[in-house]
Every structure is written in C-alpha cells, then in structure tokens.
PDB file of C-alpha atoms in Angstrom:
ATOM      1  CA  MET A1064       0.000   0.000   0.000  1.00  0.00           C
ATOM      2  CA  LYS A1065       1.023   3.525  -0.578  1.00  0.00           C
ATOM      3  CA  PRO A1066       2.027   5.672   2.411  1.00  0.00           C
ATOM      4  CA  LYS A1067      -0.846   8.056   1.684  1.00  0.00           C
ATOM      5  CA  THR A1068      -3.330   5.146   1.904  1.00  0.00           C
ATOM      6  CA  HIS A1069      -1.816   4.057   5.225  1.00  0.00           C
ATOM      7  CA  ALA A1070      -2.283   7.549   6.634  1.00  0.00           C
ATOM      8  CA  VAL A1071      -5.935   7.654   5.537  1.00  0.00           C
ATOM      9  CA  LEU A1072      -6.581   4.223   7.053  1.00  0.00           C
ATOM     10  CA  ARG A1073      -4.925   5.217  10.342  1.00  0.00           C
ATOM     11  CA  ILE A1074      -6.965   8.414  10.540  1.00  0.00           C
ATOM     12  CA  THR A1075     -10.183   6.553   9.713  1.00  0.00           C
ATOM     13  CA  LEU A1076      -9.434   3.801  12.240  1.00  0.00           C
ATOM     14  CA  GLY A1077      -8.540   6.402  14.861  1.00  0.00           C
ATOM     15  CA  PHE A1078     -11.801   8.246  14.206  1.00  0.00           C
ATOM     16  CA  PHE A1079     -13.891   5.083  14.636  1.00  0.00           C
ATOM     17  CA  LEU A1080     -12.031   4.092  17.794  1.00  0.00           C
ATOM     18  CA  PHE A1081     -12.626   7.573  19.182  1.00  0.00           C
ATOM     19  CA  LEU A1082     -16.355   7.276  18.462  1.00  0.00           C
ATOM     20  CA  PHE A1083     -16.472   3.797  19.934  1.00  0.00           C
ATOM     21  CA  PHE A1084     -14.915   4.809  23.246  1.00  0.00           C
ATOM     22  CA  PHE A1085     -16.146   8.372  23.663  1.00  0.00           C
ATOM     23  CA  GLY A1086     -19.140   8.829  21.397  1.00  0.00           C
ATOM     24  CA  CYS A1087     -21.763   7.080  23.561  1.00  0.00           C
ATOM     25  CA  THR A1088     -23.431   8.274  26.704  1.00  0.00           C
ATOM     26  CA  GLU A1089     -23.101   6.073  29.770  1.00  0.00           C
ATOM     27  CA  ASP A1090     -26.492   4.370  29.229  1.00  0.00           C
ATOM     28  CA  GLN A1091     -25.846   3.830  25.542  1.00  0.00           C
ATOM     29  CA  SER A1092     -22.481   2.215  26.258  1.00  0.00           C
ATOM     30  CA  LEU A1093     -24.154  -0.524  28.312  1.00  0.00           C
ATOM     31  CA  SER A1094     -25.179  -3.588  26.410  1.00  0.00           C
ATOM     32  CA  PRO A1095     -28.894  -4.474  26.479  1.00  0.00           C
ATOM     33  CA  THR A1096     -28.080  -7.281  28.918  1.00  0.00           C
ATOM     34  CA  ASP A1097     -26.235  -4.880  31.239  1.00  0.00           C
ATOM     35  CA  GLN A1098     -29.095  -2.375  31.042  1.00  0.00           C
ATOM     36  CA  ASN A1099     -31.579  -5.115  31.985  1.00  0.00           C
ATOM     37  CA  GLN A1100     -29.367  -6.225  34.882  1.00  0.00           C
ATOM     38  CA  ALA A1101     -29.268  -2.638  36.164  1.00  0.00           C
ATOM     39  CA  LYS A1102     -33.072  -2.430  35.997  1.00  0.00           C
ATOM     40  CA  ILE A1103     -33.425  -5.785  37.753  1.00  0.00           C
ATOM     41  CA  ALA A1104     -31.053  -4.547  40.465  1.00  0.00           C
ATOM     42  CA  THR A1105     -33.315  -1.500  40.912  1.00  0.00           C
ATOM     43  CA  ILE A1106     -36.370  -3.773  41.173  1.00  0.00           C
ATOM     44  CA  ASN A1107     -34.599  -5.885  43.808  1.00  0.00           C
ATOM     45  CA  GLN A1108     -33.684  -2.706  45.687  1.00  0.00           C
ATOM     46  CA  ILE A1109     -37.334  -1.556  45.694  1.00  0.00           C
ATOM     47  CA  ALA A1110     -38.450  -4.981  46.930  1.00  0.00           C
ATOM     48  CA  LYS A1111     -35.895  -4.946  49.738  1.00  0.00           C
ATOM     49  CA  GLU A1112     -36.471  -1.340  50.837  1.00  0.00           C
ATOM     50  CA  LEU A1113     -40.267  -1.699  50.908  1.00  0.00           C
ATOM     51  CA  ASP A1114     -40.401  -5.372  51.943  1.00  0.00           C
ATOM     52  CA  ALA A1115     -42.409  -5.969  48.774  1.00  0.00           C
ATOM     53  CA  ASP A1116     -43.068  -9.229  46.929  1.00  0.00           C
ATOM     54  CA  ILE A1117     -41.903  -8.434  43.370  1.00  0.00           C
ATOM     55  CA  THR A1118     -40.962 -11.057  40.796  1.00  0.00           C
ATOM     56  CA  ILE A1119     -39.657 -10.734  37.251  1.00  0.00           C
ATOM     57  CA  ASN A1120     -42.129 -12.054  34.671  1.00  0.00           C
ATOM     58  CA  LYS A1121     -41.193 -12.031  30.984  1.00  0.00           C
ATOM     59  CA  ASN A1122     -44.876 -12.338  30.001  1.00  0.00           C
ATOM     60  CA  ILE A1123     -45.648  -8.843  31.329  1.00  0.00           C
ATOM     61  CA  ASN A1124     -45.277  -6.029  28.800  1.00  0.00           C
ATOM     62  CA  GLN A1125     -46.698  -2.575  28.044  1.00  0.00           C
ATOM     63  CA  SER A1126     -49.926  -4.072  26.681  1.00  0.00           C
ATOM     64  CA  ASN A1127     -50.816  -6.040  29.837  1.00  0.00           C
ATOM     65  CA  GLY A1128     -49.072  -4.131  32.619  1.00  0.00           C
ATOM     66  CA  ILE A1129     -49.178  -0.852  34.490  1.00  0.00           C
ATOM     67  CA  ILE A1130     -46.324   1.194  33.021  1.00  0.00           C
ATOM     68  CA  VAL A1131     -43.939   2.850  35.479  1.00  0.00           C
ATOM     69  CA  ASN A1132     -40.873   4.736  34.314  1.00  0.00           C
ATOM     70  CA  SER A1133     -38.841   5.287  37.463  1.00  0.00           C
ATOM     71  CA  LYS A1134     -38.002   3.840  40.859  1.00  0.00           C
ATOM     72  CA  GLU A1135     -39.987   6.644  42.491  1.00  0.00           C
ATOM     73  CA  GLU A1136     -43.095   5.835  40.409  1.00  0.00           C
ATOM     74  CA  TYR A1137     -42.875   2.153  41.380  1.00  0.00           C
ATOM     75  CA  GLU A1138     -42.495   3.034  45.076  1.00  0.00           C
ATOM     76  CA  ASN A1139     -45.472   5.424  44.897  1.00  0.00           C
ATOM     77  CA  LEU A1140     -47.563   2.736  43.183  1.00  0.00           C
ATOM     78  CA  ILE A1141     -46.784   0.243  45.965  1.00  0.00           C
ATOM     79  CA  SER A1142     -47.630   2.823  48.628  1.00  0.00           C
ATOM     80  CA  LYS A1143     -50.951   3.645  46.958  1.00  0.00           C
ATOM     81  CA  ILE A1144     -51.851  -0.038  46.570  1.00  0.00           C
ATOM     82  CA  ARG A1145     -51.056  -0.769  50.213  1.00  0.00           C
ATOM     83  CA  ASN A1146     -53.223   2.108  51.373  1.00  0.00           C
ATOM     84  CA  GLN A1147     -56.139   0.896  49.239  1.00  0.00           C
ATOM     85  CA  VAL A1148     -56.058  -2.778  50.160  1.00  0.00           C
ATOM     86  CA  ASN A1149     -55.378  -2.344  53.860  1.00  0.00           C
ATOM     87  CA  ASP A1150     -58.154   0.165  54.536  1.00  0.00           C
ATOM     88  CA  ASN A1151     -60.792  -2.516  55.061  1.00  0.00           C
ATOM     89  CA  THR A1152     -60.185  -5.961  56.517  1.00  0.00           C
ATOM     90  CA  THR A1153     -63.783  -6.920  57.323  1.00  0.00           C
ATOM     91  CA  LEU A1154     -66.414  -7.966  54.808  1.00  0.00           C
ATOM     92  CA  SER A1155     -70.047  -6.962  55.200  1.00  0.00           C
ATOM     93  CA  LEU A1156     -72.175  -9.702  53.733  1.00  0.00           C
ATOM     94  CA  GLY A1157     -75.680  -9.768  52.371  1.00  0.00           C
ATOM     95  CA  ARG A1158     -77.922 -10.366  49.423  1.00  0.00           C
ATOM     96  CA  LEU A1159     -79.135  -7.601  47.194  1.00  0.00           C
ATOM     97  CA  ASP A1160     -82.749  -6.694  47.762  1.00  0.00           C
ATOM     98  CA  GLY A1161     -84.753  -4.633  45.282  1.00  0.00           C
ATOM     99  CA  SER A1162     -83.089  -1.374  46.391  1.00  0.00           C
ATOM    100  CA  THR A1163     -79.498  -2.698  46.092  1.00  0.00           C
ATOM    101  CA  LYS A1164     -79.215  -2.791  49.878  1.00  0.00           C
ATOM    102  CA  MET A1165     -77.478  -5.811  51.355  1.00  0.00           C
ATOM    103  CA  VAL A1166     -79.664  -7.810  53.713  1.00  0.00           C
ATOM    104  CA  MET A1167     -79.275 -11.072  55.636  1.00  0.00           C
ATOM    105  CA  SER A1168     -82.203 -13.432  56.022  1.00  0.00           C
ATOM    106  CA  ASP A1169     -81.707 -15.228  59.332  1.00  0.00           C
ATOM    107  CA  CYS A1170     -78.631 -16.981  57.913  1.00  0.00           C
ATOM    108  CA  ALA A1171     -80.775 -18.726  55.353  1.00  0.00           C
ATOM    109  CA  ASP A1172     -78.945 -21.107  53.074  1.00  0.00           C
ATOM    110  CA  GLY A1173     -77.541 -19.484  49.970  1.00  0.00           C
ATOM    111  CA  VAL A1174     -74.638 -17.413  48.737  1.00  0.00           C
ATOM    112  CA  TYR A1175     -73.921 -14.012  50.266  1.00  0.00           C
ATOM    113  CA  THR A1176     -71.601 -11.474  48.676  1.00  0.00           C
ATOM    114  CA  GLY A1177     -69.269  -8.935  50.220  1.00  0.00           C
ATOM    115  CA  THR A1178     -66.855  -6.447  48.699  1.00  0.00           C
ATOM    116  CA  ALA A1179     -63.426  -6.321  50.280  1.00  0.00           C
ATOM    117  CA  PHE A1180     -61.650  -3.868  48.009  1.00  0.00           C
ATOM    118  CA  ASP A1181     -63.048  -1.306  45.594  1.00  0.00           C
ATOM    119  CA  ASN A1182     -61.038   1.346  43.766  1.00  0.00           C
ATOM    120  CA  GLY A1183     -63.926   2.712  41.716  1.00  0.00           C
ATOM    121  CA  LEU A1184     -63.131   0.645  38.628  1.00  0.00           C
ATOM    122  CA  THR A1185     -62.425  -2.788  40.070  1.00  0.00           C
ATOM    123  CA  SER A1186     -63.740  -4.591  43.108  1.00  0.00           C
ATOM    124  CA  LEU A1187     -62.584  -7.708  44.922  1.00  0.00           C
ATOM    125  CA  ASP A1188     -65.750  -9.558  45.849  1.00  0.00           C
ATOM    126  CA  PHE A1189     -66.211 -12.659  47.972  1.00  0.00           C
ATOM    127  CA  ASP A1190     -69.023 -15.153  47.810  1.00  0.00           C
ATOM    128  CA  VAL A1191     -69.743 -16.866  51.108  1.00  0.00           C
ATOM    129  CA  SER A1192     -71.806 -20.021  50.890  1.00  0.00           C
ATOM    130  CA  VAL A1193     -74.113 -20.750  53.820  1.00  0.00           C
ATOM    131  CA  SER A1194     -75.527 -24.200  54.423  1.00  0.00           C
ATOM    132  CA  ASP A1195     -77.615 -25.220  57.443  1.00  0.00           C
ATOM    133  CA  GLY A1196     -77.070 -21.735  58.892  1.00  0.00           C
ATOM    134  CA  CYS A1197     -73.257 -22.021  58.834  1.00  0.00           C
ATOM    135  CA  ILE A1198     -70.498 -20.917  56.492  1.00  0.00           C
ATOM    136  CA  SER A1199     -69.624 -23.758  54.128  1.00  0.00           C
ATOM    137  CA  GLY A1200     -67.287 -22.044  51.643  1.00  0.00           C
ATOM    138  CA  ILE A1201     -65.591 -18.779  50.686  1.00  0.00           C
ATOM    139  CA  THR A1202     -64.387 -17.807  47.201  1.00  0.00           C
ATOM    140  CA  GLY A1203     -63.137 -14.491  45.862  1.00  0.00           C
ATOM    141  CA  GLY A1204     -62.372 -12.751  42.612  1.00  0.00           C
ATOM    142  CA  PHE A1205     -62.220  -9.406  40.862  1.00  0.00           C
ATOM    143  CA  SER A1206     -65.015  -7.855  38.857  1.00  0.00           C
ATOM    144  CA  GLY A1207     -65.160  -4.690  36.804  1.00  0.00           C
ATOM    145  CA  PHE A1208     -62.171  -3.312  34.897  1.00  0.00           C
ATOM    146  CA  THR A1209     -59.502  -5.909  35.680  1.00  0.00           C
ATOM    147  CA  PHE A1210     -56.604  -4.692  33.525  1.00  0.00           C
ATOM    148  CA  ALA A1211     -53.251  -5.728  35.059  1.00  0.00           C
ATOM    149  CA  ILE A1212     -54.823  -7.020  38.290  1.00  0.00           C
ATOM    150  CA  SER A1213     -55.805 -10.461  39.534  1.00  0.00           C
ATOM    151  CA  TYR A1214     -56.497 -12.332  42.756  1.00  0.00           C
ATOM    152  CA  THR A1215     -54.987 -15.618  43.889  1.00  0.00           C
ATOM    153  CA  GLN A1216     -56.925 -17.149  46.744  1.00  0.00           C
ATOM    154  CA  GLY A1217     -54.944 -18.704  49.555  1.00  0.00           C
ATOM    155  CA  GLY A1218     -56.236 -20.381  52.666  1.00  0.00           C
ATOM    156  CA  THR A1219     -59.628 -20.062  54.283  1.00  0.00           C
ATOM    157  CA  GLN A1220     -60.639 -20.801  57.841  1.00  0.00           C
ATOM    158  CA  PHE A1221     -64.181 -20.735  59.060  1.00  0.00           C
ATOM    159  CA  GLY A1222     -66.482 -21.918  61.773  1.00  0.00           C
ATOM    160  CA  CYS A1223     -70.230 -21.678  61.746  1.00  0.00           C
ATOM    161  CA  ASN A1224     -70.675 -17.888  61.990  1.00  0.00           C
ATOM    162  CA  SER A1225     -67.280 -16.414  61.172  1.00  0.00           C
ATOM    163  CA  GLY A1226     -64.146 -17.029  59.199  1.00  0.00           C
ATOM    164  CA  SER A1227     -61.221 -15.544  57.370  1.00  0.00           C
ATOM    165  CA  VAL A1228     -59.807 -15.704  53.877  1.00  0.00           C
ATOM    166  CA  CYS A1229     -56.304 -14.790  52.748  1.00  0.00           C
ATOM    167  CA  GLY A1230     -54.808 -14.444  49.315  1.00  0.00           C
ATOM    168  CA  PHE A1231     -52.757 -12.223  47.056  1.00  0.00           C
ATOM    169  CA  ILE A1232     -53.732  -9.283  44.886  1.00  0.00           C
ATOM    170  CA  ASN A1233     -51.378  -9.400  41.898  1.00  0.00           C
ATOM    171  CA  TYR A1234     -50.424  -6.332  39.868  1.00  0.00           C
ATOM    172  CA  ASN A1235     -48.694  -6.615  36.494  1.00  0.00           C
ATOM    173  CA  VAL A1236     -46.141  -3.802  36.391  1.00  0.00           C
ATOM    174  CA  PHE A1237     -43.974  -2.976  33.379  1.00  0.00           C
ATOM    175  CA  PHE A1238     -40.926  -1.175  34.780  1.00  0.00           C
ATOM    176  CA  GLU A1239     -38.557   0.403  32.245  1.00  0.00           C
ATOM    177  CA  SER A1240     -39.061  -2.481  29.782  1.00  0.00           C
ATOM    178  CA  VAL A1241     -38.858  -5.222  32.447  1.00  0.00           C
ATOM    179  CA  GLY A1242     -42.038  -7.163  33.244  1.00  0.00           C
ATOM    180  CA  THR A1243     -42.802  -7.694  36.932  1.00  0.00           C
ATOM    181  CA  VAL A1244     -45.603  -8.896  39.170  1.00  0.00           C
ATOM    182  CA  TYR A1245     -46.093  -7.113  42.486  1.00  0.00           C
ATOM    183  CA  ARG A1246     -48.121  -9.174  44.985  1.00  0.00           C
ATOM    184  CA  GLU A1247     -49.783  -7.790  48.084  1.00  0.00           C
ATOM    185  CA  LYS A1248     -51.022 -10.277  50.678  1.00  0.00           C
ATOM    186  CA  VAL A1249     -54.505  -9.567  51.971  1.00  0.00           C
ATOM    187  CA  CYS A1250     -56.626 -11.196  54.673  1.00  0.00           C
ATOM    188  CA  TYR A1251     -60.272 -10.482  55.397  1.00  0.00           C
ATOM    189  CA  ASN A1252     -62.502 -11.395  58.326  1.00  0.00           C
ATOM    190  CA  ILE A1253     -66.022 -12.572  57.645  1.00  0.00           C
ATOM    191  CA  SER A1254     -68.949 -12.703  60.048  1.00  0.00           C
ATOM    192  CA  LEU A1255     -72.500 -13.811  59.483  1.00  0.00           C
ATOM    193  CA  ARG A1256     -74.693 -11.103  60.934  1.00  0.00           C
ATOM    194  CA  CYS A1257     -78.034 -12.745  60.825  1.00  0.00           C
ATOM    195  CA  SER A1258     -81.051 -10.515  61.363  1.00  0.00           C
ATOM    196  CA  SER A1259     -82.190 -12.665  64.283  1.00  0.00           C
ATOM    197  CA  ASN A1260     -78.797 -12.087  65.972  1.00  0.00           C
ATOM    198  CA  ASN A1261     -78.827  -8.339  65.340  1.00  0.00           C
ATOM    199  CA  GLN A1262     -81.861  -7.646  67.455  1.00  0.00           C
TER     200      GLN A1262
END
C-alpha cells in the first residue's frame, strides 16, 4: 500500500475508535443485557427497601401491565396499593334486595356477597356459601375493569358464623421495559350477621 493510503486508514481507524470509546453516553455504552441487569437490580432494591413481593415475569409487557418509568413511580404505586387494600379488613355480607341494599335473612342457606376492596373501577368480591345456617365455603375474585390485576386465593378458615380468607392481589407492572408482578397479601374477616342475631 502507498504511504498516503496508510495515513488515511490510520486516521479513519482512529476516528472510529474515538467514536467507539467516547461517542456514547453512559447508558448507551451498556449492552442491552447490562441495562436489563441494572433495571433488575433497581427492582430488587425496591423490593428490599419496601419489603415488597416483586418477581420478574417475561410475560408482562406494556400491553398487559401498568407502566412505570422510574423507581420513584414504582415506590409510589406500591404505597398507593397498600393504602387501598389495607383500609378494610372486614367484609359486610348480604344479598341484594330490590333497592341494592345488602340484607341477611336469618342466615338462610344461599350465597352471600361482600366487597373487600373497591377502587372505583375494580372490586374484589367474595361469595360466602351458607348451608344449614353455617359458612360452608368462601371464594373471591375481581369484577369490573380488571386490567393488570388479579387475585390468587390462599387459605380459608371458618367456623359456623365467622371465618377468614387470605390471598394475594397481583399487579402486572412494566418497569422500564422489564415485566414484573407485584403481589400484596390480603386477609379479610367474615362474620355472618343474621337478622335474628342483630336484634
């Protein structure tokens, strides 16, 4: 090669090396894997600081999750959720009468419904089955606008007139392109308040 060609190649190579080492911002210089690891480290930090149950879930994306764009937004979301779900730990049960008022009928056999959690768009409702005047089963689930939220029922304990049900409210959260599920444990107390006992 001619000396002039060598000089051009050295200048060109030097230019590209300069761009490679100095032309990217700090975030751009991280590989996609490193960027994801940094985001996962932030998620783990949030979980530790707030004693929160957060898991990575590759099935969660912007179309099926609540989108949060910063650590602060995620922390505020958890705080808001905890305030909503922990406000009420007792279910009021009844059947709807004609005026949408809940009433009990001397613990008559049937299924009674109570709302444990309601944010205006979604409600976590429980059906309590009564047989021979005693609780025979408790099941729960969400109704309404259930985007990015679900309920996983855990254990139930009940005697004749009272019981409890525990489970997890699950929130799909898409944090800076990483899918997560935040779970909040909830427990609710249930009492049959029969009209004959309320007098």
